[in-house]
Amino acid sequence: MQDSRTKLELRSIARVFDGRRVVDDVSLSLKAGEVTCLLGPSGCGKSTTLRIAAGVDRQDEGAVLIADVGVSDAQNHLPPEARGIGLMFQDFALFPHLTVAQNVGFGVPRGAESDARVAQLLDKVGLSQYRDMYPHQLSGGEQQRVALARALAPRPSVMLMDEPFSGLDDRLRDTVRDATLDILREEGTAVLLVTHEPEEAMRMADQIVLMRDGRIVQSGAPYNIYNAPVDAQAAAFFSDVNVIAGEVKGALTRTPFGEFLTPGLDDGTQVEIVIRPQHLRIDFDRDGRGPNPTAAEGMPARGVVSRARFLGHHSLVEFAMDFDQVRLHAVVPGVFLPKVGTILWLSVRRDRCFVFEVPPS
């Protein structure tokens, strides 16, 4: 039966540098076998949060608990080596003078049990045949797997990872990342992973914690956080977006694509209609009237192709619209490369659009 206990908890963590709160009232919890991704742009406070959890840095406010035991608060602060956690950073920090097996067994007391644990982990990461080689003789992906095995050797209940895959090329990154995730879940380790890549977070996480300016702005399962973003910035962080400005009148916002319901907002409120490129539907203007949209798609709007590019799995088409000098981007599966100047009609998946009040400047 899976251990459902909380393995790591941060309670109202804050960190102040030069009078600025780089981490501000951050709370989260991790359970065994679950992966939580701290996601956000550079400078949002996610790495500082990880360093506080690790004990490398100390918070100014709040508390850190591991397995329900306080390890850092206003009175006490355990160093990293006393917390029983695993650490993996961008730099694998392998010892160049030690073999692969010696690197993996470095933090485990010597003996038959240690040798068995090293052999088990090398088998798990697929490096048994390299046990007597040195780090400089391995590829980047192999070194990453050695670093993972070394971090797991003492059987930590919590693994903290700060963009450990960023130094790998794209194809190798996917392979190593998936293998790493399988091993961590098999070990029942609670994982806190820092990344600035939404795709990596969506691929790995059971829970995504989106940070901005030191604070958590949204958290939840990948599907929920992608399909129900808290604001326009959150939506734009996970994918390219099109934005159409509008104004509320009578609980409706009128756009060239028809009316959008905007209940609860006063007349005159400025809003943004956020549309992902894959949710624009394209039709050729064959009869001068445009397509016949479904009820879910609202009114069609006329656009002129200003650019089209094939990107491998899909094509990206840019349109100059007839209204407000707006430019919209549409993603079309496969090859679709209309000539510049082609007139097309666009409609939107209204059930996939988001309406947000424009925040005060």
Coordinates of C-alpha atoms in Angstrom, one line a residue:
M1 CA 0.0 0.0 0.0
Q2 CA 1.4 3.4 -1.0
D3 CA 2.5 5.7 1.8
S4 CA 0.1 8.7 1.8
R5 CA 1.8 10.7 4.5
T6 CA 3.2 14.1 3.8
K7 CA 7.0 13.9 3.3
L8 CA 7.8 17.6 2.8
E9 CA 5.8 20.7 3.9
L10 CA 6.6 24.3 3.5
R11 CA 4.5 26.6 5.7
S12 CA 4.2 30.3 4.8
I13 CA 7.8 30.5 3.7
A14 CA 9.3 34.0 3.0
R15 CA 12.8 35.1 2.1
V16 CA 13.9 38.8 1.9
F17 CA 16.9 40.1 0.0
D18 CA 17.8 43.8 0.2
G19 CA 14.3 44.6 1.4
R20 CA 12.6 42.7 -1.5
R21 CA 10.5 39.5 -0.7
V22 CA 11.9 37.1 -3.3
V23 CA 9.8 34.4 -1.8
D24 CA 6.5 35.5 -0.3
D25 CA 4.1 33.4 1.8
V26 CA 4.8 30.1 -0.1
S27 CA 3.1 27.0 1.3
L28 CA 3.0 23.5 -0.3
S29 CA 3.2 19.8 0.6
L30 CA 4.6 16.7 -1.0
K31 CA 3.5 13.1 -0.6
A32 CA 5.4 9.9 -1.2
G33 CA 5.6 8.9 -4.9
E34 CA 4.3 12.3 -6.2
V35 CA 6.1 14.8 -8.3
T36 CA 5.5 18.5 -7.7
C37 CA 7.0 21.0 -10.2
L38 CA 7.8 24.6 -9.2
L39 CA 7.3 26.4 -12.5
G40 CA 7.8 30.0 -13.4
P41 CA 10.1 32.4 -15.2
S42 CA 13.6 33.2 -14.2
G43 CA 13.8 35.3 -11.0
C44 CA 10.3 34.3 -9.7
G45 CA 11.7 32.6 -6.5
K46 CA 11.4 28.9 -7.4
S47 CA 15.1 28.1 -6.9
T48 CA 15.3 30.0 -3.7
T49 CA 12.2 28.0 -2.5
L50 CA 14.0 24.8 -3.3
R51 CA 17.2 25.9 -1.6
I52 CA 15.2 26.7 1.6
A53 CA 13.6 23.2 1.4
A54 CA 17.1 21.7 1.1
G55 CA 18.5 23.8 4.0
V56 CA 21.1 25.4 1.7
D57 CA 19.4 28.7 2.4
R58 CA 17.3 29.7 5.4
Q59 CA 13.9 31.4 5.3
D60 CA 13.2 34.7 7.1
E61 CA 9.6 33.6 7.9
G62 CA 7.7 30.3 8.1
A63 CA 8.7 26.7 8.7
V64 CA 10.0 23.6 6.9
L65 CA 8.8 20.1 8.0
I66 CA 10.1 16.7 6.7
A67 CA 7.9 13.7 7.6
D68 CA 5.9 16.0 10.0
V69 CA 9.1 16.9 11.9
G70 CA 10.2 20.6 11.9
V71 CA 13.7 21.0 10.4
S72 CA 13.8 24.8 10.1
D73 CA 11.8 27.5 11.8
A74 CA 12.6 30.7 13.9
Q75 CA 14.5 28.6 16.5
N76 CA 16.0 25.6 14.7
H77 CA 17.7 24.9 11.4
L78 CA 19.0 21.5 10.4
P79 CA 21.8 21.5 7.7
P80 CA 21.1 19.7 4.4
E81 CA 23.1 16.6 5.4
A82 CA 20.9 16.1 8.5
R83 CA 17.6 16.2 6.7
G84 CA 17.6 12.9 4.9
I85 CA 16.9 14.3 1.5
G86 CA 18.4 13.8 -2.0
L87 CA 19.7 16.7 -4.0
M88 CA 20.2 17.1 -7.8
F89 CA 21.2 20.3 -9.4
Q90 CA 22.1 21.4 -13.0
D91 CA 25.8 20.6 -12.3
F92 CA 25.9 16.8 -11.6
A93 CA 29.0 17.4 -9.3
L94 CA 30.3 13.9 -9.7
F95 CA 33.7 13.2 -8.2
P96 CA 36.1 12.9 -11.2
H97 CA 38.6 10.7 -9.3
L98 CA 36.0 8.1 -8.3
T99 CA 34.5 5.4 -10.4
V100 CA 30.8 5.2 -11.2
A101 CA 30.2 2.7 -8.4
Q102 CA 32.3 4.7 -5.9
N103 CA 30.3 7.9 -6.8
V104 CA 27.0 6.1 -6.3
G105 CA 28.1 4.6 -3.0
F106 CA 29.8 7.8 -1.6
G107 CA 27.0 8.7 0.9
V108 CA 26.3 5.2 2.1
P109 CA 28.3 3.4 4.9
R110 CA 30.6 0.8 3.4
G111 CA 29.7 -2.8 3.6
A112 CA 27.8 -5.6 1.9
E113 CA 24.5 -3.8 2.1
S114 CA 26.1 -0.7 0.5
D115 CA 27.5 -2.9 -2.3
A116 CA 24.1 -4.4 -2.9
R117 CA 22.4 -1.0 -3.0
V118 CA 24.9 0.3 -5.5
A119 CA 24.5 -2.7 -7.7
Q120 CA 20.7 -2.4 -7.5
L121 CA 20.7 1.3 -8.5
L122 CA 23.2 0.9 -11.3
D123 CA 20.9 -1.9 -12.7
K124 CA 17.9 0.4 -12.4
V125 CA 19.6 3.3 -14.3
G126 CA 21.0 0.9 -16.9
L127 CA 24.7 1.5 -16.1
S128 CA 25.8 -1.8 -14.5
Q129 CA 28.4 -2.3 -17.2
Y130 CA 30.0 1.1 -16.5
R131 CA 30.5 0.6 -12.7
D132 CA 34.3 0.7 -13.0
M133 CA 34.5 3.7 -15.5
Y134 CA 35.1 7.3 -14.5
P135 CA 32.7 10.3 -15.1
H136 CA 34.8 11.8 -17.9
Q137 CA 34.3 8.5 -19.9
L138 CA 30.5 8.9 -19.8
S139 CA 28.0 10.9 -21.9
G140 CA 26.0 13.7 -20.4
G141 CA 22.9 11.5 -20.1
E142 CA 24.9 8.7 -18.4
Q143 CA 26.4 11.2 -16.0
Q144 CA 22.9 12.4 -15.1
R145 CA 21.8 8.9 -14.4
V146 CA 24.9 8.3 -12.1
A147 CA 24.0 11.5 -10.2
L148 CA 20.4 10.2 -9.8
A149 CA 21.6 6.9 -8.5
R150 CA 24.0 8.6 -6.0
A151 CA 21.1 10.8 -4.8
L152 CA 18.9 7.8 -4.3
A153 CA 21.5 5.6 -2.6
P154 CA 20.7 6.6 1.0
R155 CA 17.0 6.0 0.3
P156 CA 15.8 9.6 0.9
S157 CA 12.1 10.2 1.4
V158 CA 12.4 13.5 -0.5
M159 CA 14.2 14.4 -3.7
L160 CA 14.9 18.0 -4.6
M161 CA 15.8 18.7 -8.2
D162 CA 16.8 22.1 -9.7
E163 CA 16.6 21.8 -13.5
P164 CA 18.7 18.7 -13.7
F165 CA 17.9 18.0 -17.3
S166 CA 18.7 21.4 -18.7
G167 CA 22.2 20.4 -20.0
L168 CA 20.9 17.6 -22.2
D169 CA 19.8 17.8 -25.8
D170 CA 16.1 17.6 -26.5
R171 CA 15.8 14.0 -27.6
L172 CA 18.1 12.7 -24.8
R173 CA 16.4 14.9 -22.3
D174 CA 13.0 13.2 -22.9
T175 CA 14.5 9.7 -22.6
V176 CA 16.5 10.4 -19.4
R177 CA 13.6 12.4 -17.9
D178 CA 11.1 9.6 -18.4
A179 CA 13.5 7.0 -17.0
T180 CA 14.3 9.2 -14.0
L181 CA 10.6 9.6 -13.3
D182 CA 9.9 5.9 -13.4
I183 CA 12.7 5.2 -10.9
L184 CA 11.7 7.9 -8.5
R185 CA 8.1 6.7 -8.5
E186 CA 9.2 3.1 -8.1
E187 CA 11.3 4.2 -5.1
G188 CA 8.3 6.0 -3.6
T189 CA 10.2 9.2 -3.4
A190 CA 8.5 12.6 -3.0
V191 CA 9.9 14.9 -5.6
L192 CA 10.1 18.7 -5.8
L193 CA 11.4 19.7 -9.2
V194 CA 12.2 23.2 -10.3
T195 CA 11.8 24.1 -14.0
H196 CA 11.1 27.1 -16.2
E197 CA 9.8 24.8 -19.0
P198 CA 6.0 24.3 -19.1
E199 CA 6.3 21.2 -21.3
E200 CA 8.6 19.6 -18.8
A201 CA 6.3 20.4 -15.9
M202 CA 3.3 19.0 -17.8
R203 CA 5.2 15.9 -18.7
M204 CA 6.5 15.1 -15.2
A205 CA 4.3 16.6 -12.6
D206 CA 1.4 15.3 -10.6
Q207 CA 1.0 18.8 -9.3
I208 CA 2.2 22.1 -10.8
V209 CA 2.9 25.1 -8.6
L210 CA 3.1 28.2 -10.8
M211 CA 5.1 31.1 -9.3
R212 CA 5.4 34.7 -10.2
D213 CA 7.2 37.5 -8.3
G214 CA 7.9 35.2 -5.3
R215 CA 4.3 34.1 -4.8
I216 CA 2.3 31.1 -5.8
V217 CA -0.3 32.3 -8.3
Q218 CA -1.9 28.9 -9.1
S219 CA -1.4 25.2 -8.3
G220 CA -3.1 22.0 -9.4
A221 CA -2.9 19.0 -11.7
P222 CA -1.4 19.8 -15.1
Y223 CA -4.7 19.3 -17.0
N224 CA -6.6 21.7 -14.6
I225 CA -3.9 24.4 -14.5
Y226 CA -3.7 24.4 -18.4
N227 CA -7.4 24.4 -19.0
A228 CA -8.4 26.8 -16.2
P229 CA -5.6 29.4 -15.9
V230 CA -6.1 32.0 -13.2
D231 CA -5.2 34.9 -15.4
A232 CA -4.0 35.9 -18.9
Q233 CA -0.3 35.6 -17.8
A234 CA -0.8 32.1 -16.6
A235 CA -2.5 31.1 -19.9
A236 CA 0.4 32.7 -21.8
F237 CA 3.0 30.9 -19.8
F238 CA 1.8 27.5 -21.0
S239 CA 1.4 28.3 -24.7
D240 CA 1.3 31.1 -27.2
V241 CA -1.9 33.0 -27.1
N242 CA -3.9 35.5 -29.1
V243 CA -5.5 38.4 -27.1
I244 CA -8.4 40.5 -28.2
A245 CA -9.4 43.5 -26.1
G246 CA -13.0 44.2 -25.3
E247 CA -15.3 46.2 -23.0
V248 CA -18.2 44.8 -20.9
K249 CA -21.7 46.1 -21.6
G250 CA -24.7 44.4 -20.2
A251 CA -22.7 41.4 -18.9
L252 CA -21.5 40.8 -22.5
T253 CA -18.3 41.6 -24.3
R254 CA -18.8 42.2 -28.1
T255 CA -16.0 41.1 -30.4
P256 CA -15.7 40.4 -34.2
F257 CA -16.2 36.7 -33.2
G258 CA -19.5 37.5 -31.5
E259 CA -20.5 38.1 -27.9
F260 CA -18.8 36.5 -24.9
L261 CA -20.5 36.2 -21.6
T262 CA -18.8 38.2 -18.9
P263 CA -21.1 38.0 -15.9
G264 CA -20.2 39.7 -12.6
L265 CA -18.3 42.6 -14.3
D266 CA -19.5 46.2 -14.4
D267 CA -20.3 48.0 -17.6
G268 CA -17.2 49.6 -18.9
T269 CA -14.8 47.0 -17.5
Q270 CA -11.9 46.3 -19.9
V271 CA -11.3 42.7 -20.5
E272 CA -9.0 40.4 -22.6
I273 CA -10.3 37.5 -24.6
V274 CA -7.5 34.9 -24.6
I275 CA -7.4 32.4 -27.5
R276 CA -4.8 29.7 -28.0
P277 CA -3.7 29.3 -31.6
Q278 CA -4.9 25.7 -31.9
H279 CA -8.4 26.9 -31.1
L280 CA -8.9 29.0 -34.2
R281 CA -10.7 27.4 -37.1
I282 CA -9.8 28.4 -40.6
D283 CA -12.0 28.3 -43.8
F284 CA -11.4 29.6 -47.3
D285 CA -13.6 32.4 -48.4
R286 CA -15.3 30.4 -51.2
D287 CA -18.6 32.3 -51.5
G288 CA -17.8 35.8 -50.2
R289 CA -19.7 35.2 -47.0
G290 CA -17.3 33.1 -45.0
P291 CA -18.0 29.8 -43.3
N292 CA -21.1 28.7 -41.6
P293 CA -20.0 28.4 -38.0
T294 CA -21.5 26.1 -35.3
A295 CA -23.1 27.6 -32.3
A296 CA -20.0 26.9 -30.3
E297 CA -17.8 28.9 -32.7
G298 CA -19.8 32.2 -32.9
M299 CA -19.4 34.6 -35.7
P300 CA -16.6 34.3 -38.3
A301 CA -14.1 37.1 -38.8
R302 CA -12.1 38.0 -42.0
G303 CA -8.3 37.9 -42.0
V304 CA -5.5 38.2 -44.5
V305 CA -2.5 35.8 -44.4
S306 CA 0.7 37.8 -43.5
R307 CA 3.0 34.8 -42.9
A308 CA 2.9 31.0 -42.9
R309 CA 5.5 28.6 -41.7
F310 CA 5.8 24.8 -41.5
L311 CA 7.2 23.7 -38.1
G312 CA 7.3 19.9 -38.5
H313 CA 4.2 18.6 -36.8
H314 CA 2.1 21.6 -37.6
S315 CA 1.9 24.9 -39.5
L316 CA 1.8 28.3 -38.0
V317 CA -0.2 30.9 -39.9
E318 CA -0.3 34.6 -39.0
F319 CA -3.3 36.8 -40.0
A320 CA -3.8 40.6 -40.2
M321 CA -7.4 41.0 -39.1
D322 CA -9.9 43.6 -40.3
F323 CA -10.4 45.0 -36.8
D324 CA -8.2 47.1 -34.5
Q325 CA -5.0 46.2 -36.4
V326 CA -5.1 42.8 -34.5
R327 CA -2.8 40.0 -35.6
L328 CA -3.8 36.5 -34.8
H329 CA -1.9 33.2 -35.0
A330 CA -3.4 29.9 -35.9
V331 CA -1.9 26.4 -35.5
V332 CA -3.0 23.9 -38.2
P333 CA -2.0 20.2 -38.0
G334 CA 0.3 19.0 -40.9
V335 CA 1.2 21.2 -43.9
F336 CA -0.9 24.3 -44.5
L337 CA 0.9 27.1 -46.3
P338 CA -1.5 29.6 -47.9
K339 CA 0.1 32.4 -49.8
V340 CA 0.6 35.8 -48.3
G341 CA -2.4 38.0 -49.0
T342 CA -4.9 35.1 -49.1
I343 CA -8.2 36.0 -47.5
L344 CA -9.5 33.5 -45.0
W345 CA -12.3 33.3 -42.5
L346 CA -11.6 32.5 -38.8
S347 CA -13.9 31.3 -36.1
V348 CA -13.0 30.4 -32.5
R349 CA -13.7 27.6 -30.1
R350 CA -15.7 29.7 -27.6
D351 CA -15.6 26.9 -25.0
R352 CA -11.8 27.0 -25.1
C353 CA -11.5 30.8 -24.8
F354 CA -10.7 32.6 -21.6
V355 CA -12.1 36.0 -20.5
F356 CA -10.0 38.0 -18.0
E357 CA -10.4 41.4 -16.5
V358 CA -7.5 43.7 -17.4
P359 CA -5.6 44.3 -14.2
P360 CA -5.0 48.0 -13.2
S361 CA -1.7 49.4 -14.5

